[in-house]
Short mmCIF file of C-alpha atoms and ligand atoms in Angstrom, two decimals:
data_model
loop_
_atom_site.label_atom_id
_atom_site.label_comp_id
_atom_site.label_asym_id
_atom_site.label_seq_id
_atom_site.Cartn_x
_atom_site.Cartn_y
_atom_site.Cartn_z
CA MET B 1 13.57 82.74 -70.93
CA ASN B 2 13.19 79.29 -72.31
CA GLU B 3 14.94 78.93 -75.87
CA GLN B 4 14.92 74.67 -75.48
CA LEU B 5 11.21 74.94 -76.64
CA PRO B 6 10.26 74.90 -80.30
CA PHE B 7 8.19 77.81 -79.84
CA LYS B 8 8.97 81.21 -81.09
CA ARG B 9 8.71 84.72 -80.01
CA LEU B 10 5.52 86.20 -81.03
CA ASN B 11 6.63 89.87 -80.42
CA GLY B 12 2.88 91.11 -80.63
CA ILE B 13 1.94 89.14 -83.90
CA PRO B 14 -0.82 86.62 -83.27
CA ALA B 15 0.14 82.87 -83.34
CA SER B 16 -1.09 80.86 -86.62
CA LYS B 17 -3.83 78.43 -85.74
CA GLU B 18 -1.61 75.60 -86.11
CA ASP B 19 0.70 77.22 -83.61
CA VAL B 20 -2.04 77.99 -80.93
CA ARG B 21 -2.98 74.10 -81.47
CA ASN B 22 0.37 73.16 -80.70
CA ARG B 23 0.93 75.34 -77.81
CA ARG B 24 -2.14 74.09 -76.42
CA GLU B 25 -1.41 70.49 -77.01
CA HIS B 26 1.86 71.26 -75.24
CA VAL B 27 0.06 72.48 -72.17
CA LYS B 28 -1.96 69.23 -72.10
CA ARG B 29 1.10 67.03 -72.15
CA ILE B 30 2.91 68.92 -69.05
CA VAL B 31 3.41 66.37 -66.01
CA ILE B 32 5.28 67.54 -63.23
CA ALA B 33 7.04 64.84 -60.78
CA HIS B 34 5.82 66.57 -57.40
CA PRO B 35 6.47 64.93 -54.26
CA ASN B 36 2.94 63.04 -53.67
CA TYR B 37 3.47 61.88 -57.51
CA SER B 38 7.17 60.58 -57.28
CA ASP B 39 6.41 58.83 -54.09
CA LEU B 40 3.41 56.76 -55.63
CA LEU B 41 5.78 56.09 -58.69
CA THR B 42 8.53 54.49 -56.25
CA GLU B 43 5.71 52.25 -54.71
CA ILE B 44 4.60 51.05 -58.18
CA GLU B 45 8.19 50.28 -59.18
CA GLU B 46 8.52 48.43 -55.86
CA VAL B 47 5.42 46.56 -56.48
CA HIS B 48 6.59 45.56 -60.15
CA TYR B 49 10.12 45.17 -59.20
CA TYR B 50 9.69 43.00 -56.06
CA SER B 51 7.21 40.79 -57.68
CA LYS B 52 8.82 39.25 -60.52
CA GLY B 53 8.95 35.69 -60.30
CA SER B 54 7.20 35.82 -56.65
CA VAL B 55 5.18 32.90 -55.95
CA LYS B 56 2.22 35.57 -54.54
CA PRO B 57 2.82 38.84 -56.25
CA ASP B 58 2.08 41.65 -54.26
CA SER B 59 -0.72 44.04 -55.38
CA LEU B 60 -2.15 47.84 -54.72
CA PHE B 61 -4.98 49.81 -54.84
CA LEU B 62 -4.75 53.41 -55.40
CA SER B 63 -7.60 55.91 -54.81
CA GLY B 64 -8.04 59.63 -55.45
CA GLU B 65 -10.93 62.12 -56.39
CA ALA B 66 -11.31 63.02 -59.89
CA GLY B 67 -8.47 65.23 -61.59
CA VAL B 68 -5.76 64.51 -59.16
CA GLY B 69 -3.47 62.83 -61.61
CA LYS B 70 -4.12 59.19 -61.18
CA SER B 71 -4.38 58.26 -64.76
CA THR B 72 -1.64 60.45 -65.68
CA LEU B 73 0.81 58.74 -63.29
CA LEU B 74 -0.34 55.22 -64.26
CA GLU B 75 0.14 55.98 -68.04
CA ASP B 76 3.37 57.52 -67.30
CA TYR B 77 4.80 54.46 -65.73
CA THR B 78 3.45 52.09 -68.51
CA SER B 79 4.88 54.28 -71.15
CA ARG B 80 7.94 53.80 -69.30
CA PHE B 81 7.77 50.11 -70.41
CA PRO B 82 7.54 50.43 -74.35
CA ARG B 83 5.77 47.18 -76.14
CA ASP B 84 8.10 45.32 -78.32
CA ILE B 85 8.29 42.66 -80.69
CA VAL B 86 10.70 39.85 -79.77
CA ASN B 87 11.06 36.72 -82.10
CA ASN B 88 7.75 37.65 -83.90
CA ASN B 89 6.17 37.77 -80.26
CA THR B 90 4.50 40.97 -79.01
CA VAL B 91 6.13 41.53 -75.40
CA ILE B 92 3.76 43.89 -73.02
CA PRO B 93 5.71 44.49 -69.87
CA VAL B 94 3.07 46.66 -68.40
CA LEU B 95 -0.50 46.60 -69.34
CA TYR B 96 -2.88 49.29 -68.82
CA SER B 97 -6.66 48.90 -68.75
CA THR B 98 -9.66 50.76 -67.90
CA LEU B 99 -12.79 48.78 -66.48
CA PRO B 100 -16.10 49.75 -68.81
CA VAL B 101 -18.90 51.64 -67.50
CA GLY B 102 -21.43 49.29 -66.02
CA ALA B 103 -18.99 46.35 -65.90
CA THR B 104 -20.06 42.68 -66.77
CA PRO B 105 -17.73 39.70 -66.89
CA LYS B 106 -18.01 39.89 -70.24
CA THR B 107 -17.29 43.30 -71.14
CA VAL B 108 -14.27 43.45 -68.54
CA ALA B 109 -12.76 40.55 -70.28
CA ALA B 110 -13.12 42.17 -73.41
CA ARG B 111 -11.64 45.81 -72.52
CA LEU B 112 -8.58 43.63 -71.41
CA LEU B 113 -8.30 41.92 -74.46
CA TYR B 114 -8.73 44.83 -76.18
CA SER B 115 -5.85 46.59 -74.43
CA LEU B 116 -3.61 43.70 -75.21
CA GLY B 117 -4.35 44.22 -78.79
CA ASP B 118 -6.54 41.22 -79.36
CA PRO B 119 -8.34 42.08 -82.57
CA ALA B 120 -11.03 39.43 -81.68
CA TYR B 121 -11.73 40.97 -78.11
CA ASP B 122 -15.48 40.72 -78.03
CA LYS B 123 -15.37 37.34 -79.70
CA GLY B 124 -16.30 34.01 -77.60
CA THR B 125 -18.09 33.62 -74.68
CA GLU B 126 -16.91 34.53 -71.20
CA ILE B 127 -14.92 31.65 -70.52
CA SER B 128 -13.34 31.60 -73.67
CA GLN B 129 -12.48 35.22 -73.46
CA THR B 130 -10.79 34.76 -69.83
CA SER B 131 -8.76 31.95 -70.92
CA ARG B 132 -7.82 33.75 -73.95
CA LEU B 133 -6.72 36.66 -71.66
CA LEU B 134 -4.85 34.26 -69.53
CA ASN B 135 -3.07 33.07 -72.38
CA PHE B 136 -1.94 36.18 -73.64
CA ILE B 137 -0.84 37.59 -70.34
CA LYS B 138 1.77 34.65 -70.51
CA LYS B 139 2.48 34.83 -74.19
CA CYS B 140 3.30 38.36 -74.13
CA LYS B 141 5.36 38.28 -70.87
CA VAL B 142 2.88 40.91 -68.78
CA GLU B 143 4.70 41.59 -65.65
CA LEU B 144 2.52 44.03 -63.81
CA ILE B 145 -1.20 44.97 -65.07
CA ILE B 146 -2.85 48.26 -64.04
CA ILE B 147 -6.77 48.55 -63.97
CA ASP B 148 -8.19 52.15 -63.77
CA GLU B 149 -11.76 53.30 -63.46
CA PHE B 150 -12.19 50.57 -60.79
CA GLN B 151 -15.32 52.50 -59.69
CA HIS B 152 -16.94 51.12 -62.67
CA LEU B 153 -17.69 48.01 -60.47
CA LEU B 154 -20.45 50.16 -58.83
CA ASP B 155 -23.51 50.87 -60.69
CA ARG B 156 -23.38 54.50 -61.95
CA ASP B 157 -27.12 55.62 -60.31
CA THR B 158 -27.52 53.25 -57.53
CA LYS B 159 -23.96 52.88 -56.50
CA HIS B 160 -24.71 49.24 -55.82
CA ILE B 161 -21.75 46.72 -56.28
CA LEU B 162 -21.91 44.90 -59.76
CA ASN B 163 -21.35 41.51 -57.88
CA LYS B 164 -20.54 39.36 -61.27
CA ALA B 165 -18.17 42.00 -62.53
CA SER B 166 -16.59 42.17 -58.82
CA GLU B 167 -16.37 38.20 -58.66
CA TRP B 168 -14.77 37.89 -62.15
CA VAL B 169 -12.26 40.80 -61.09
CA LYS B 170 -11.42 38.83 -57.83
CA SER B 171 -11.04 35.66 -59.68
CA PHE B 172 -8.92 37.03 -62.24
CA CYS B 173 -6.64 38.81 -59.93
CA ASP B 174 -6.01 35.38 -58.48
CA GLU B 175 -5.19 33.53 -61.83
CA ALA B 176 -3.28 36.50 -63.61
CA GLY B 177 -0.22 35.44 -61.65
CA VAL B 178 1.49 38.70 -61.56
CA PRO B 179 1.03 42.06 -59.78
CA ILE B 180 -2.25 44.17 -60.18
CA ILE B 181 -2.57 47.74 -59.51
CA LEU B 182 -6.53 48.81 -59.19
CA CYS B 183 -7.18 52.45 -59.25
CA GLY B 184 -10.61 54.32 -58.82
CA PHE B 185 -12.43 56.93 -56.84
CA PRO B 186 -12.23 56.82 -53.16
CA GLU B 187 -16.08 55.43 -53.03
CA SER B 188 -14.60 52.40 -55.01
CA LYS B 189 -13.31 51.23 -51.26
CA LYS B 190 -16.79 50.04 -50.78
CA ILE B 191 -16.24 47.23 -53.31
CA PHE B 192 -13.35 45.91 -50.71
CA LYS B 193 -16.08 45.98 -48.02
CA PHE B 194 -18.50 43.63 -49.63
CA ASN B 195 -15.57 41.47 -51.03
CA SER B 196 -13.32 40.34 -48.27
CA GLN B 197 -11.38 38.19 -50.70
CA LEU B 198 -10.51 41.07 -52.93
CA ASP B 199 -9.41 42.62 -49.99
CA ARG B 200 -7.22 40.25 -48.96
CA ARG B 201 -5.55 40.67 -51.97
CA PHE B 202 -5.20 44.54 -52.02
CA LEU B 203 -4.06 45.20 -48.73
CA THR B 204 -1.94 48.02 -49.40
CA LYS B 205 -4.08 51.02 -50.24
CA LEU B 206 -2.46 54.46 -51.11
CA SER B 207 -4.10 57.60 -51.94
CA MET B 208 -3.41 60.56 -54.30
CA GLU B 209 -4.59 63.85 -53.40
CA GLY B 210 -4.45 67.41 -54.46
CA PHE B 211 -2.42 70.07 -53.05
CA ARG B 212 -3.42 71.52 -49.76
CA TYR B 213 -2.16 75.21 -48.82
CA TYR B 214 -2.71 75.71 -45.13
CA THR B 215 0.81 75.32 -43.88
CA LYS B 216 3.86 77.35 -44.96
CA GLU B 217 5.38 73.76 -46.13
CA GLU B 218 2.16 73.02 -48.32
CA GLN B 219 2.28 76.32 -49.62
CA ILE B 220 5.67 76.18 -50.84
CA GLU B 221 4.90 72.70 -52.21
CA PHE B 222 1.93 74.13 -54.36
CA ARG B 223 4.09 77.13 -55.71
CA ALA B 224 6.95 74.67 -56.69
CA PHE B 225 4.44 72.56 -58.63
CA LEU B 226 3.20 75.83 -60.60
CA LYS B 227 6.85 77.25 -61.03
CA SER B 228 7.68 73.76 -62.40
CA ILE B 229 4.39 74.33 -65.03
CA ASP B 230 5.50 77.97 -65.88
CA GLU B 231 9.06 76.52 -66.69
CA GLN B 232 7.32 74.14 -69.60
CA LEU B 233 4.66 76.64 -70.76
CA PRO B 234 4.89 77.00 -74.60
CA PHE B 235 5.94 80.43 -74.38
CA ILE B 236 9.46 82.44 -74.43
CA ASP B 237 8.99 84.20 -71.28
CA ARG B 238 7.88 82.94 -68.06
CA SER B 239 4.66 84.06 -66.54
CA SER B 240 5.32 84.46 -62.66
CA LEU B 241 2.61 81.64 -61.97
CA ALA B 242 4.61 81.01 -58.61
CA SER B 243 4.18 84.52 -57.23
CA LYS B 244 2.60 84.81 -54.11
CA GLN B 245 -0.58 86.80 -55.16
CA LEU B 246 -0.96 84.24 -58.52
CA ALA B 247 -0.51 81.20 -56.37
CA ASP B 248 -3.16 82.12 -53.80
CA LYS B 249 -5.34 83.02 -56.78
CA PHE B 250 -4.47 79.60 -58.38
CA PHE B 251 -5.14 77.74 -55.49
CA TYR B 252 -8.39 79.53 -54.80
CA ALA B 253 -9.52 78.91 -58.14
CA THR B 254 -8.67 75.10 -58.40
CA ASN B 255 -8.69 73.85 -54.81
CA GLY B 256 -5.35 72.53 -55.50
CA ILE B 257 -6.71 70.00 -58.25
CA PRO B 258 -4.15 69.46 -60.68
CA SER B 259 -6.77 68.90 -63.82
CA HIS B 260 -8.15 72.44 -63.00
CA VAL B 261 -4.88 73.99 -62.97
CA ASN B 262 -4.18 72.44 -66.23
CA LYS B 263 -7.48 73.39 -67.91
CA ILE B 264 -7.17 77.13 -66.95
CA LEU B 265 -3.57 77.31 -68.47
CA TYR B 266 -4.69 75.34 -71.44
CA GLU B 267 -7.59 78.13 -72.25
CA ALA B 268 -4.94 80.76 -70.98
CA THR B 269 -2.37 79.60 -73.65
CA GLY B 270 -4.80 79.85 -76.35
CA LEU B 271 -5.78 83.34 -75.43
CA ALA B 272 -2.38 84.58 -75.14
CA ALA B 273 -0.69 82.88 -77.96
CA LYS B 274 -3.70 84.30 -80.16
CA SER B 275 -3.03 87.76 -79.15
CA GLY B 276 0.83 87.36 -79.67
CA ASN B 277 2.05 87.58 -76.07
CA ASP B 278 5.11 85.62 -75.14
CA SER B 279 3.90 84.96 -71.62
CA ILE B 280 0.46 84.41 -69.83
CA ASP B 281 -0.77 87.75 -67.86
CA GLU B 282 -3.43 87.86 -65.27
CA ASN B 283 -6.10 89.10 -67.66
CA HIS B 284 -5.60 85.98 -69.93
CA LEU B 285 -6.23 83.93 -66.78
CA TYR B 286 -9.28 86.05 -66.03
CA ASP B 287 -10.86 85.13 -69.42
CA ALA B 288 -9.54 81.42 -69.23
CA PHE B 289 -11.46 81.19 -65.70
CA ASN B 290 -14.67 82.35 -67.22
CA LYS B 291 -14.54 79.94 -69.90
CA ILE B 292 -14.60 76.79 -67.88
CA GLU B 293 -17.94 75.86 -65.67
CA PHE B 294 -16.85 74.74 -62.03
CA THR B 295 -20.12 72.69 -61.24
CA THR B 296 -18.96 71.83 -58.21
CA ARG B 297 -18.56 75.20 -57.03
CA PRO B 298 -21.28 77.30 -58.07
CA PHE B 299 -20.16 80.60 -55.89
CA VAL B 300 -16.86 80.50 -56.59
CA THR B 301 -15.78 83.96 -58.10
CA ASN B 302 -13.04 84.55 -60.50
CA PRO B 303 -9.79 85.66 -58.28
CA PHE B 304 -7.60 86.77 -61.46
CA THR B 305 -7.19 90.66 -61.87
CA VAL B 306 -8.44 91.22 -58.40
CA LYS B 307 -6.44 93.55 -56.46
CA ASN B 308 -5.10 92.58 -52.97
CA PHE B 309 -6.81 89.26 -53.33
CA ASN B 310 -7.04 87.71 -50.12
CA ILE B 311 -7.56 83.90 -50.32
CA VAL B 312 -9.00 83.38 -46.78
CA GLU B 313 -11.89 85.99 -47.35
CA ALA B 314 -12.55 84.62 -50.85
CA PHE B 315 -13.22 81.25 -49.75
CA GLU B 316 -15.50 82.49 -46.64
CA LEU B 317 -17.17 84.91 -49.22
CA GLU B 318 -17.85 81.43 -51.36
CA LYS B 319 -19.14 79.51 -48.06
CA LEU B 320 -21.45 82.48 -46.88
CA ARG B 321 -22.97 82.75 -50.34
CA SER B 322 -23.67 79.05 -50.86
CA LYS B 323 -25.23 79.11 -47.25
CA ASP B 324 -27.42 82.09 -48.35
CA ALA B 325 -28.41 80.23 -51.46
CA ASN B 326 -29.76 77.07 -49.14
N1 ADP V 1 1.95 65.25 -62.29
C1 ADP V 1 1.17 66.47 -62.88
N2 ADP V 1 1.50 67.72 -63.36
C2 ADP V 1 0.83 68.34 -64.23
N3 ADP V 1 -0.60 68.13 -64.63
C3 ADP V 1 -0.97 66.81 -64.14
C4 ADP V 1 -0.49 65.99 -63.27
N4 ADP V 1 -1.19 65.00 -62.66
C5 ADP V 1 -2.49 65.51 -63.31
N5 ADP V 1 -2.52 66.60 -64.20
C6 ADP V 1 -3.24 67.49 -64.97
O1 ADP V 1 -4.67 66.86 -64.52
C7 ADP V 1 -5.35 66.23 -65.56
C8 ADP V 1 -6.30 65.06 -64.99
O2 ADP V 1 -5.53 64.07 -64.55
P1 ADP V 1 -5.82 62.55 -64.61
O3 ADP V 1 -4.67 61.83 -64.51
O4 ADP V 1 -6.72 62.30 -65.65
O5 ADP V 1 -6.45 62.65 -63.18
P2 ADP V 1 -7.32 61.19 -62.41
O6 ADP V 1 -6.88 60.18 -63.29
O7 ADP V 1 -6.96 61.23 -61.15
O8 ADP V 1 -8.88 61.57 -62.84
C9 ADP V 1 -4.48 65.57 -66.83
O9 ADP V 1 -4.64 65.68 -67.84
C10 ADP V 1 -3.33 67.06 -66.26
O10 ADP V 1 -3.51 68.11 -67.21
MG1 MG V 2 -8.45 58.81 -64.38
#
């Protein structure tokens, strides 16, 4: 039982619309400090801390496939250093920003200015925007800059490097005078290959990965992740997500990608609350899974409610079906 949560026992009475919404929003915000997450958080802390007042601040590059939790981690870190107003001056210890799709020097500078809170973010020439940006960074006492969606330095269709923007980012990193964390999909490593000066500045390259499930240790880790989530679900009773059978099914359904786990639980939470349940059961998971389209896995089958589910066979069957189709 979880009495700390603000969610009442439903006892078979369907939750109101507002209650359903609150419960689902709660699920969206669940963040678990799993081992890979905590390790990376420590790395970021170190870069931040040891670069203070350094003549040559360290920087790092973080890569990972979509949905593994990169932005969640970076936004979590940023939120630990809230903005403040000191003597009429806004202090922004950690600046989190993203690169815009189809990045150009002007749109990148504007995006960073916008993240700082400059109402005139898109005004002025590239040069004046850049100098305004560097000024604000000093004035707002920015200590660390995080730039997410680094893969937007690649053209969306051709995957060619957007050279002007990547040159701009390189100069900006040199001139900002504070450590910078760049973050993006693994494919964005290509940018470093073609921009050796940028590469030299980002020698530390870390990666974030989804969960794995081959070894005993890996299975324990994934089940611990599910257990922590289960403890935070917006229901009075727990849902046994970490049982061996359900964990196998969750791994098969999600390939260990946190965003997929979250999506299934988000949908299942809505279904369970609407039917007045005080925990999520396998029928909710079954229906939730069917609501989601897994575009990258056209041959995945719904593992929930399957009796004596065998994860190895399920993955093999999926492979066979995709072979047959090709
Ligand atoms: N540490 C975590 N604990 C629980 N859920 C997570 C965690 N990291 C990510 N998620 C879930 O995955 C979703 C996608 O994460 P996100 O940070 O946007 O991934 P990325 O930036 O790597 O594409 C999040 O909205 C959240 O629901
Ligand atoms: Mg992201």
